[in-house]
Amino acid sequence: MAHKLAFIGFGTVGQGLAEILRDKHEHLKAKEHFEAEIVAISDFNKGSIYHPNGLNINTVLQVLRETGNLENYPPAPGLVTGWDSLRTIRETNADSIIEVSYTDVRTGQPAIDHCRTAFLAKKNVVMTNKGPVALAYKELSELAKEEGVYWGFEGTVMSGTPSLRMPAAALAGNEITEIRGILNGTTNFILTKMEEEGVTYEEALKEAQKLGYAEADPTSDVEGYDARYKITILSNYVMNEPLLVEEVSCRGITDLTLTDIEEAKAEGKRWKLLAKARKENGKVNASIAPEKIDMTDPLASISGAVNAIAYDCDLLGTVTLSGAGAGKVETGFSLLIDLINIDREKKLVNI
Ligand SMILES: NC(=O)C1=CN([C@@H]2O[C@H](COP(=O)(O)OP(=O)(O)OC[C@H]3O[C@@H](n4cnc5c(N)ncnc54)[C@H](OP(=O)(O)O)[C@@H]3O)[C@@H](O)[C@H]2O)C=CC1
Ligand SMILES: N[C@@H](CC=O)C(=O)O
């Protein structure tokens, strides 16, 4: 049966998923037996539309491109406009909520309430918003389980690169004692541009924003708050150790100058914003900080908006994964793979 989707937020990532659903409809149906229709979209400034029989994705994207407001969607019997996020979650006939509103690095709201409301309404949530997973993982995962619904959040760490599903599925049985990685695409993009092209910090940040990598408030990227959320998610979900965001020491890249970068280059080194977590005696110590690493370090060759993560496993040794860390289609894909996995899990339950 086709998923009925309601989007909360419709910026870069939301539109990325919508484009994938439009462009790969036939392929997904034929190869994955996967079908989804968008029934509702509720966005803070771009407006809100709902039709229980589904919206035409091409028309939605065209109306938004041409007018900037979803409520200019052609009127049709049954079309509803103006519903806010909570009403959209509660009252539409969507079975899955795509939560792609902005990540609030202090409170995680209103996305935490979006999740609570959806689970209590017995709807799945698939999201790339990091706030709820970093700040309320235990409460929300228990609530989803109690209500018998799915909660997918692959895209909260390293975009569509399977940094969460890979260790959970393919490394099961290992104890992961240490994680070290580059977890923010924007800052890695900025550092690469500064080093390789001599571009200023400000210019590089502007380009990262234009390409859709940066957070709505890029302070989250450059001060390390985004990576701090991600290492907290990894500790809770991959290492199975509760860690609070405020327990992670955090320093961003704003103090680094072109001179620092040139000096490192002359020493055969390279600056990277590193996220680290180490488990000892059942406790995780974690940090976010820029480090000057040797060119021979595997993380030194990770450039642009690509991210990488190394998991130290007791049975398998170190396993390193690299791939997209940000981007419209790449992060849209993370939502698709969560939806595909909901179907797979449902099929297993029904066997
Ligand atoms: N971009 C990327 O590469 C990645 C992003 N993420 C995460 O995915 C989420 C979406 O990112 P992205 O699409 O880039 O961000 P955008 O800023 O492009 O889009 C977010 C959208 O959500 C809307 N919005 C904000 N608050 C609300 C609300 N309360 N109710 C409804 N809509 C709301 C915004 O509206 P308006 O602008 O009109 O105010 C905006 O249209 C973020 O949480 C981000 O951290 C995760 C991985 C990668
Ligand atoms: N702003 C983030 C987007 C993905 O989480 C980043 O640059 O990594």
Tab-separated table of N, CA and C in Angstrom, residues 225-341:
chain	number	residue	atom	x	y	z
A	225	TYR	N	28.061	23.135	17.001
A	225	TYR	CA	26.854	22.627	17.690
A	225	TYR	C	26.182	21.495	16.906
A	226	ASP	N	26.196	21.605	15.587
A	226	ASP	CA	25.590	20.561	14.745
A	226	ASP	C	26.337	19.230	14.936
A	227	ALA	N	27.663	19.286	14.909
A	227	ALA	CA	28.455	18.057	15.101
A	227	ALA	C	28.273	17.521	16.525
A	228	ARG	N	28.070	18.421	17.494
A	228	ARG	CA	27.847	17.981	18.885
A	228	ARG	C	26.539	17.181	18.990
A	229	TYR	N	25.501	17.651	18.283
A	229	TYR	CA	24.254	16.869	18.263
A	229	TYR	C	24.514	15.476	17.667
A	230	LYS	N	25.320	15.477	16.577
A	230	LYS	CA	25.529	14.204	15.869
A	230	LYS	C	26.310	13.201	16.723
A	231	ILE	N	27.330	13.657	17.455
A	231	ILE	CA	28.105	12.707	18.276
A	231	ILE	C	27.234	12.213	19.445
A	232	THR	N	26.331	13.067	19.904
A	232	THR	CA	25.404	12.650	20.973
A	232	THR	C	24.469	11.552	20.449
A	233	ILE	N	23.980	11.727	19.221
A	233	ILE	CA	23.109	10.709	18.611
A	233	ILE	C	23.883	9.390	18.468
A	234	LEU	N	25.135	9.483	18.028
A	234	LEU	CA	25.942	8.264	17.847
A	234	LEU	C	26.176	7.552	19.180
A	235	SER	N	26.407	8.312	20.242
A	235	SER	CA	26.624	7.684	21.544
A	235	SER	C	25.354	6.946	21.991
A	236	ASN	N	24.227	7.637	21.877
A	236	ASN	CA	22.955	7.036	22.333
A	236	ASN	C	22.544	5.850	21.475
A	237	TYR	N	22.660	6.013	20.173
A	237	TYR	CA	22.092	4.999	19.279
A	237	TYR	C	23.089	3.900	18.908
A	238	VAL	N	24.334	4.281	18.613
A	238	VAL	CA	25.298	3.279	18.139
A	238	VAL	C	26.074	2.653	19.295
A	239	MET	N	26.459	3.484	20.281
A	239	MET	CA	27.226	2.945	21.413
A	239	MET	C	26.320	2.488	22.555
A	240	ASN	N	25.024	2.778	22.422
A	240	ASN	CA	24.054	2.422	23.464
A	240	ASN	C	24.409	2.984	24.828
A	241	GLU	N	25.001	4.154	24.851
A	241	GLU	CA	25.350	4.809	26.115
A	241	GLU	C	24.714	6.190	26.146
A	242	PRO	N	23.886	6.450	27.171
A	242	PRO	CA	23.260	7.773	27.238
A	242	PRO	C	24.306	8.867	27.397
A	243	LEU	N	24.204	9.879	26.576
A	243	LEU	CA	25.124	11.016	26.657
A	243	LEU	C	24.279	12.268	26.477
A	244	LEU	N	24.546	13.270	27.298
A	244	LEU	CA	23.819	14.529	27.165
A	244	LEU	C	24.628	15.488	26.299
A	245	VAL	N	23.918	16.294	25.504
A	245	VAL	CA	24.585	17.250	24.617
A	245	VAL	C	25.569	18.115	25.403
A	246	GLU	N	25.144	18.564	26.604
A	246	GLU	CA	26.004	19.493	27.364
A	246	GLU	C	27.235	18.810	27.963
A	247	GLU	N	27.298	17.480	27.892
A	247	GLU	CA	28.502	16.775	28.370
A	247	GLU	C	29.615	16.740	27.315
A	248	VAL	N	29.274	17.171	26.095
A	248	VAL	CA	30.253	17.119	24.992
A	248	VAL	C	30.980	18.471	24.909
A	249	SER	N	32.302	18.475	25.080
A	249	SER	CA	33.022	19.747	24.954
A	249	SER	C	33.004	20.149	23.474
A	250	CYS	N	32.932	21.455	23.217
A	250	CYS	CA	32.641	21.868	21.837
A	250	CYS	C	33.356	23.152	21.446
A	251	ARG	N	34.141	23.064	20.380
A	251	ARG	CA	34.808	24.238	19.813
A	251	ARG	C	34.693	24.141	18.297
A	252	GLY	N	34.348	25.234	17.657
A	252	GLY	CA	34.155	25.219	16.200
A	252	GLY	C	35.378	25.706	15.442
A	253	ILE	N	35.134	26.190	14.203
A	253	ILE	CA	36.276	26.559	13.348
A	253	ILE	C	36.435	28.073	13.192
A	254	THR	N	35.658	28.850	13.956
A	254	THR	CA	35.636	30.297	13.692
A	254	THR	C	36.967	30.992	13.999
A	255	ASP	N	37.816	30.362	14.829
A	255	ASP	CA	39.111	30.998	15.144
A	255	ASP	C	40.176	30.709	14.090
A	256	LEU	N	39.903	29.754	13.194
A	256	LEU	CA	40.938	29.371	12.226
A	256	LEU	C	41.062	30.415	11.122
A	257	THR	N	42.297	30.792	10.801
A	257	THR	CA	42.521	31.791	9.748
A	257	THR	C	43.212	31.124	8.556
A	258	LEU	N	43.246	31.862	7.438
A	258	LEU	CA	43.963	31.352	6.261
A	258	LEU	C	45.432	31.090	6.607
A	259	THR	N	45.995	31.922	7.498
A	259	THR	CA	47.390	31.740	7.915
A	259	THR	C	47.562	30.402	8.644
A	260	ASP	N	46.644	30.096	9.570
A	260	ASP	CA	46.721	28.793	10.280
A	260	ASP	C	46.717	27.647	9.269
A	261	ILE	N	45.845	27.797	8.264
A	261	ILE	CA	45.686	26.730	7.272
A	261	ILE	C	46.957	26.595	6.426
A	262	GLU	N	47.533	27.721	6.045
A	262	GLU	CA	48.782	27.706	5.263
A	262	GLU	C	49.923	27.110	6.089
A	263	GLU	N	49.984	27.483	7.362
A	263	GLU	CA	51.063	26.967	8.235
A	263	GLU	C	50.968	25.446	8.366
A	264	ALA	N	49.741	24.958	8.531
A	264	ALA	CA	49.531	23.504	8.652
A	264	ALA	C	49.998	22.811	7.371
A	265	LYS	N	49.661	23.410	6.244
A	265	LYS	CA	50.028	22.850	4.938
A	265	LYS	C	51.561	22.715	4.845
A	266	ALA	N	52.250	23.753	5.275
A	266	ALA	CA	53.719	23.743	5.219
A	266	ALA	C	54.303	22.635	6.106
A	267	GLU	N	53.563	22.282	7.179
A	267	GLU	CA	54.026	21.210	8.080
A	267	GLU	C	53.579	19.829	7.594
A	268	GLY	N	52.898	19.770	6.435
A	268	GLY	CA	52.379	18.492	5.932
A	268	GLY	C	51.160	18.051	6.723
A	269	LYS	N	50.401	19.044	7.208
A	269	LYS	CA	49.207	18.722	8.004
A	269	LYS	C	47.986	19.454	7.451
A	270	ARG	N	46.839	19.145	8.022
A	270	ARG	CA	45.588	19.722	7.529
A	270	ARG	C	44.621	19.862	8.721
A	271	TRP	N	43.925	21.005	8.780
A	271	TRP	CA	42.929	21.196	9.856
A	271	TRP	C	41.618	20.493	9.492
A	272	LYS	N	41.062	19.779	10.453
A	272	LYS	CA	39.742	19.155	10.280
A	272	LYS	C	38.940	19.359	11.574
A	273	LEU	N	37.628	19.538	11.441
A	273	LEU	CA	36.786	19.595	12.644
A	273	LEU	C	36.438	18.154	13.015
A	274	LEU	N	37.033	17.677	14.111
A	274	LEU	CA	36.849	16.264	14.466
A	274	LEU	C	35.829	16.073	15.583
A	275	ALA	N	35.031	15.042	15.406
A	275	ALA	CA	34.093	14.610	16.450
A	275	ALA	C	34.636	13.301	17.008
A	276	LYS	N	34.710	13.213	18.349
A	276	LYS	CA	35.261	11.995	18.941
A	276	LYS	C	34.401	11.534	20.107
A	277	ALA	N	34.288	10.228	20.234
A	277	ALA	CA	33.604	9.664	21.410
A	277	ALA	C	34.349	8.396	21.811
A	278	ARG	N	34.606	8.274	23.106
A	278	ARG	CA	35.347	7.108	23.582
A	278	ARG	C	34.615	6.543	24.795
A	279	LYS	N	34.403	5.216	24.750
A	279	LYS	CA	33.652	4.576	25.845
A	279	LYS	C	34.628	3.895	26.798
A	280	GLU	N	34.561	4.276	28.068
A	280	GLU	CA	35.432	3.652	29.080
A	280	GLU	C	34.622	3.441	30.335
A	281	ASN	N	34.672	2.221	30.869
A	281	ASN	CA	33.927	1.879	32.086
A	281	ASN	C	32.464	2.322	31.994
A	282	GLY	N	31.846	2.065	30.858
A	282	GLY	CA	30.413	2.352	30.704
A	282	GLY	C	30.084	3.830	30.609
A	283	LYS	N	31.076	4.653	30.358
A	283	LYS	CA	30.823	6.099	30.262
A	283	LYS	C	31.464	6.620	28.980
A	284	VAL	N	30.751	7.496	28.283
A	284	VAL	CA	31.308	8.033	27.041
A	284	VAL	C	31.839	9.452	27.273
A	285	ASN	N	33.060	9.680	26.823
A	285	ASN	CA	33.625	11.034	26.804
A	285	ASN	C	33.652	11.479	25.356
A	286	ALA	N	33.129	12.673	25.094
A	286	ALA	CA	33.039	13.097	23.689
A	286	ALA	C	33.442	14.556	23.527
A	287	SER	N	33.932	14.863	22.348
A	287	SER	CA	34.362	16.238	22.086
A	287	SER	C	34.199	16.591	20.603
A	288	ILE	N	34.089	17.895	20.376
A	288	ILE	CA	34.120	18.452	19.014
A	288	ILE	C	35.196	19.538	19.047
A	289	ALA	N	36.180	19.427	18.162
A	289	ALA	CA	37.240	20.456	18.133
A	289	ALA	C	38.020	20.361	16.825
A	290	PRO	N	38.556	21.505	16.363
A	290	PRO	CA	39.428	21.437	15.181
A	290	PRO	C	40.777	20.842	15.578
A	291	GLU	N	41.337	20.017	14.700
A	291	GLU	CA	42.649	19.404	14.976
A	291	GLU	C	43.486	19.450	13.723
A	292	LYS	N	44.782	19.636	13.926
A	292	LYS	CA	45.731	19.619	12.809
A	292	LYS	C	46.182	18.172	12.658
A	293	ILE	N	45.758	17.504	11.581
A	293	ILE	CA	46.094	16.069	11.474
A	293	ILE	C	47.091	15.837	10.335
A	294	ASP	N	47.855	14.734	10.454
A	294	ASP	CA	48.830	14.393	9.413
A	294	ASP	C	48.110	14.062	8.111
A	295	MET	N	48.749	14.366	6.985
A	295	MET	CA	48.178	14.025	5.674
A	295	MET	C	47.979	12.513	5.529
A	296	THR	N	48.727	11.727	6.307
A	296	THR	CA	48.606	10.268	6.198
A	296	THR	C	47.373	9.735	6.935
A	297	ASP	N	46.763	10.582	7.774
A	297	ASP	CA	45.541	10.180	8.489
A	297	ASP	C	44.426	9.994	7.449
A	298	PRO	N	43.702	8.858	7.459
A	298	PRO	CA	42.642	8.654	6.449
A	298	PRO	C	41.623	9.794	6.416
A	299	LEU	N	41.424	10.478	7.533
A	299	LEU	CA	40.432	11.570	7.538
A	299	LEU	C	40.945	12.818	6.813
A	300	ALA	N	42.269	12.892	6.598
A	300	ALA	CA	42.836	14.088	5.947
A	300	ALA	C	42.387	14.203	4.494
A	301	SER	N	42.091	13.068	3.871
A	301	SER	CA	41.734	13.120	2.443
A	301	SER	C	40.234	13.347	2.216
A	302	ILE	N	39.488	13.526	3.283
A	302	ILE	CA	38.034	13.742	3.135
A	302	ILE	C	37.810	15.215	2.818
A	303	SER	N	37.300	15.494	1.627
A	303	SER	CA	37.218	16.911	1.247
A	303	SER	C	35.795	17.330	0.869
A	304	GLY	N	35.570	18.631	0.883
A	304	GLY	CA	34.266	19.185	0.519
A	304	GLY	C	33.196	18.803	1.541
A	305	ALA	N	31.970	18.614	1.045
A	305	ALA	CA	30.852	18.305	1.963
A	305	ALA	C	30.779	16.818	2.297
A	306	VAL	N	31.833	16.088	1.921
A	306	VAL	CA	31.872	14.654	2.279
A	306	VAL	C	32.224	14.525	3.767
A	307	ASN	N	31.666	13.518	4.407
A	307	ASN	CA	31.971	13.219	5.813
A	307	ASN	C	32.573	11.826	5.899
A	308	ALA	N	33.172	11.520	7.043
A	308	ALA	CA	33.701	10.160	7.240
A	308	ALA	C	33.640	9.823	8.711
A	309	ILE	N	33.548	8.527	8.995
A	309	ILE	CA	33.473	8.097	10.393
A	309	ILE	C	34.209	6.770	10.538
A	310	ALA	N	34.991	6.656	11.604
A	310	ALA	CA	35.685	5.398	11.886
A	310	ALA	C	35.127	4.835	13.191
A	311	TYR	N	34.688	3.577	13.140
A	311	TYR	CA	34.147	2.903	14.328
A	311	TYR	C	35.190	1.885	14.790
A	312	ASP	N	35.605	1.945	16.052
A	312	ASP	CA	36.522	0.926	16.579
A	312	ASP	C	35.695	-0.193	17.200
A	313	CYS	N	35.801	-1.382	16.598
A	313	CYS	CA	34.932	-2.489	17.005
A	313	CYS	C	35.777	-3.572	17.700
A	314	ASP	N	35.227	-4.213	18.746
A	314	ASP	CA	36.044	-5.209	19.466
A	314	ASP	C	36.284	-6.470	18.620
A	315	LEU	N	35.404	-6.813	17.701
A	315	LEU	CA	35.588	-8.038	16.914
A	315	LEU	C	36.225	-7.786	15.543
A	316	LEU	N	35.964	-6.621	14.968
A	316	LEU	CA	36.348	-6.384	13.575
A	316	LEU	C	37.468	-5.354	13.402
A	317	GLY	N	37.879	-4.728	14.500
A	317	GLY	CA	38.869	-3.656	14.370
A	317	GLY	C	38.204	-2.373	13.892
A	318	THR	N	38.966	-1.536	13.192
A	318	THR	CA	38.409	-0.246	12.772
A	318	THR	C	37.721	-0.355	11.417
A	319	VAL	N	36.489	0.141	11.375
A	319	VAL	CA	35.732	0.152	10.118
A	319	VAL	C	35.442	1.618	9.793
A	320	THR	N	35.819	2.039	8.589
A	320	THR	CA	35.626	3.447	8.218
A	320	THR	C	34.619	3.561	7.078
A	321	LEU	N	33.737	4.539	7.235
A	321	LEU	CA	32.685	4.775	6.237
A	321	LEU	C	32.770	6.232	5.806
A	322	SER	N	32.731	6.478	4.504
A	322	SER	CA	32.683	7.889	4.096
A	322	SER	C	31.628	8.070	3.012
A	323	GLY	N	31.114	9.274	2.920
A	323	GLY	CA	30.074	9.572	1.932
A	323	GLY	C	29.512	10.958	2.199
A	324	ALA	N	28.471	11.292	1.450
A	324	ALA	CA	27.880	12.627	1.556
A	324	ALA	C	27.543	12.962	3.010
A	325	GLY	N	27.823	14.217	3.396
A	325	GLY	CA	27.478	14.650	4.752
A	325	GLY	C	26.359	15.670	4.746
A	326	ALA	N	25.996	16.147	3.566
A	326	ALA	CA	24.936	17.157	3.459
A	326	ALA	C	24.515	17.216	1.989
A	327	GLY	N	23.407	17.914	1.736
A	327	GLY	CA	22.970	18.098	0.342
A	327	GLY	C	21.501	17.754	0.162
A	328	LYS	N	20.914	18.367	-0.869
A	328	LYS	CA	19.468	18.246	-1.102
A	328	LYS	C	19.051	16.806	-1.423
A	329	VAL	N	19.613	16.258	-2.478
A	329	VAL	CA	19.207	14.913	-2.908
A	329	VAL	C	19.769	13.861	-1.947
A	330	GLU	N	21.005	14.069	-1.504
A	330	GLU	CA	21.660	13.110	-0.613
A	330	GLU	C	20.869	12.956	0.688
A	331	THR	N	20.362	14.074	1.207
A	331	THR	CA	19.619	13.999	2.478
A	331	THR	C	18.167	13.588	2.210
A	332	GLY	N	17.643	13.999	1.055
A	332	GLY	CA	16.318	13.502	0.655
A	332	GLY	C	16.341	11.984	0.600
A	333	PHE	N	17.449	11.435	0.102
A	333	PHE	CA	17.583	9.973	0.030
A	333	PHE	C	17.510	9.328	1.421
A	334	SER	N	18.058	9.999	2.436
A	334	SER	CA	18.037	9.395	3.787
A	334	SER	C	16.595	9.152	4.248
A	335	LEU	N	15.685	10.052	3.826
A	335	LEU	CA	14.273	9.889	4.204
A	335	LEU	C	13.660	8.734	3.427
A	336	LEU	N	14.047	8.639	2.149
A	336	LEU	CA	13.534	7.537	1.321
A	336	LEU	C	13.961	6.187	1.897
A	337	ILE	N	15.225	6.066	2.288
A	337	ILE	CA	15.686	4.751	2.764
A	337	ILE	C	15.000	4.388	4.086
A	338	ASP	N	14.701	5.388	4.918
A	338	ASP	CA	13.924	5.086	6.133
A	338	ASP	C	12.522	4.594	5.768
A	339	LEU	N	11.902	5.224	4.779
A	339	LEU	CA	10.550	4.790	4.376
A	339	LEU	C	10.594	3.378	3.779
A	340	ILE	N	11.603	3.119	2.956
A	340	ILE	CA	11.729	1.773	2.370
A	340	ILE	C	11.903	0.741	3.494
A	341	ASN	N	12.671	1.116	4.513
A	341	ASN	CA	12.879	0.177	5.619
A	341	ASN	C	11.629	-0.026	6.475
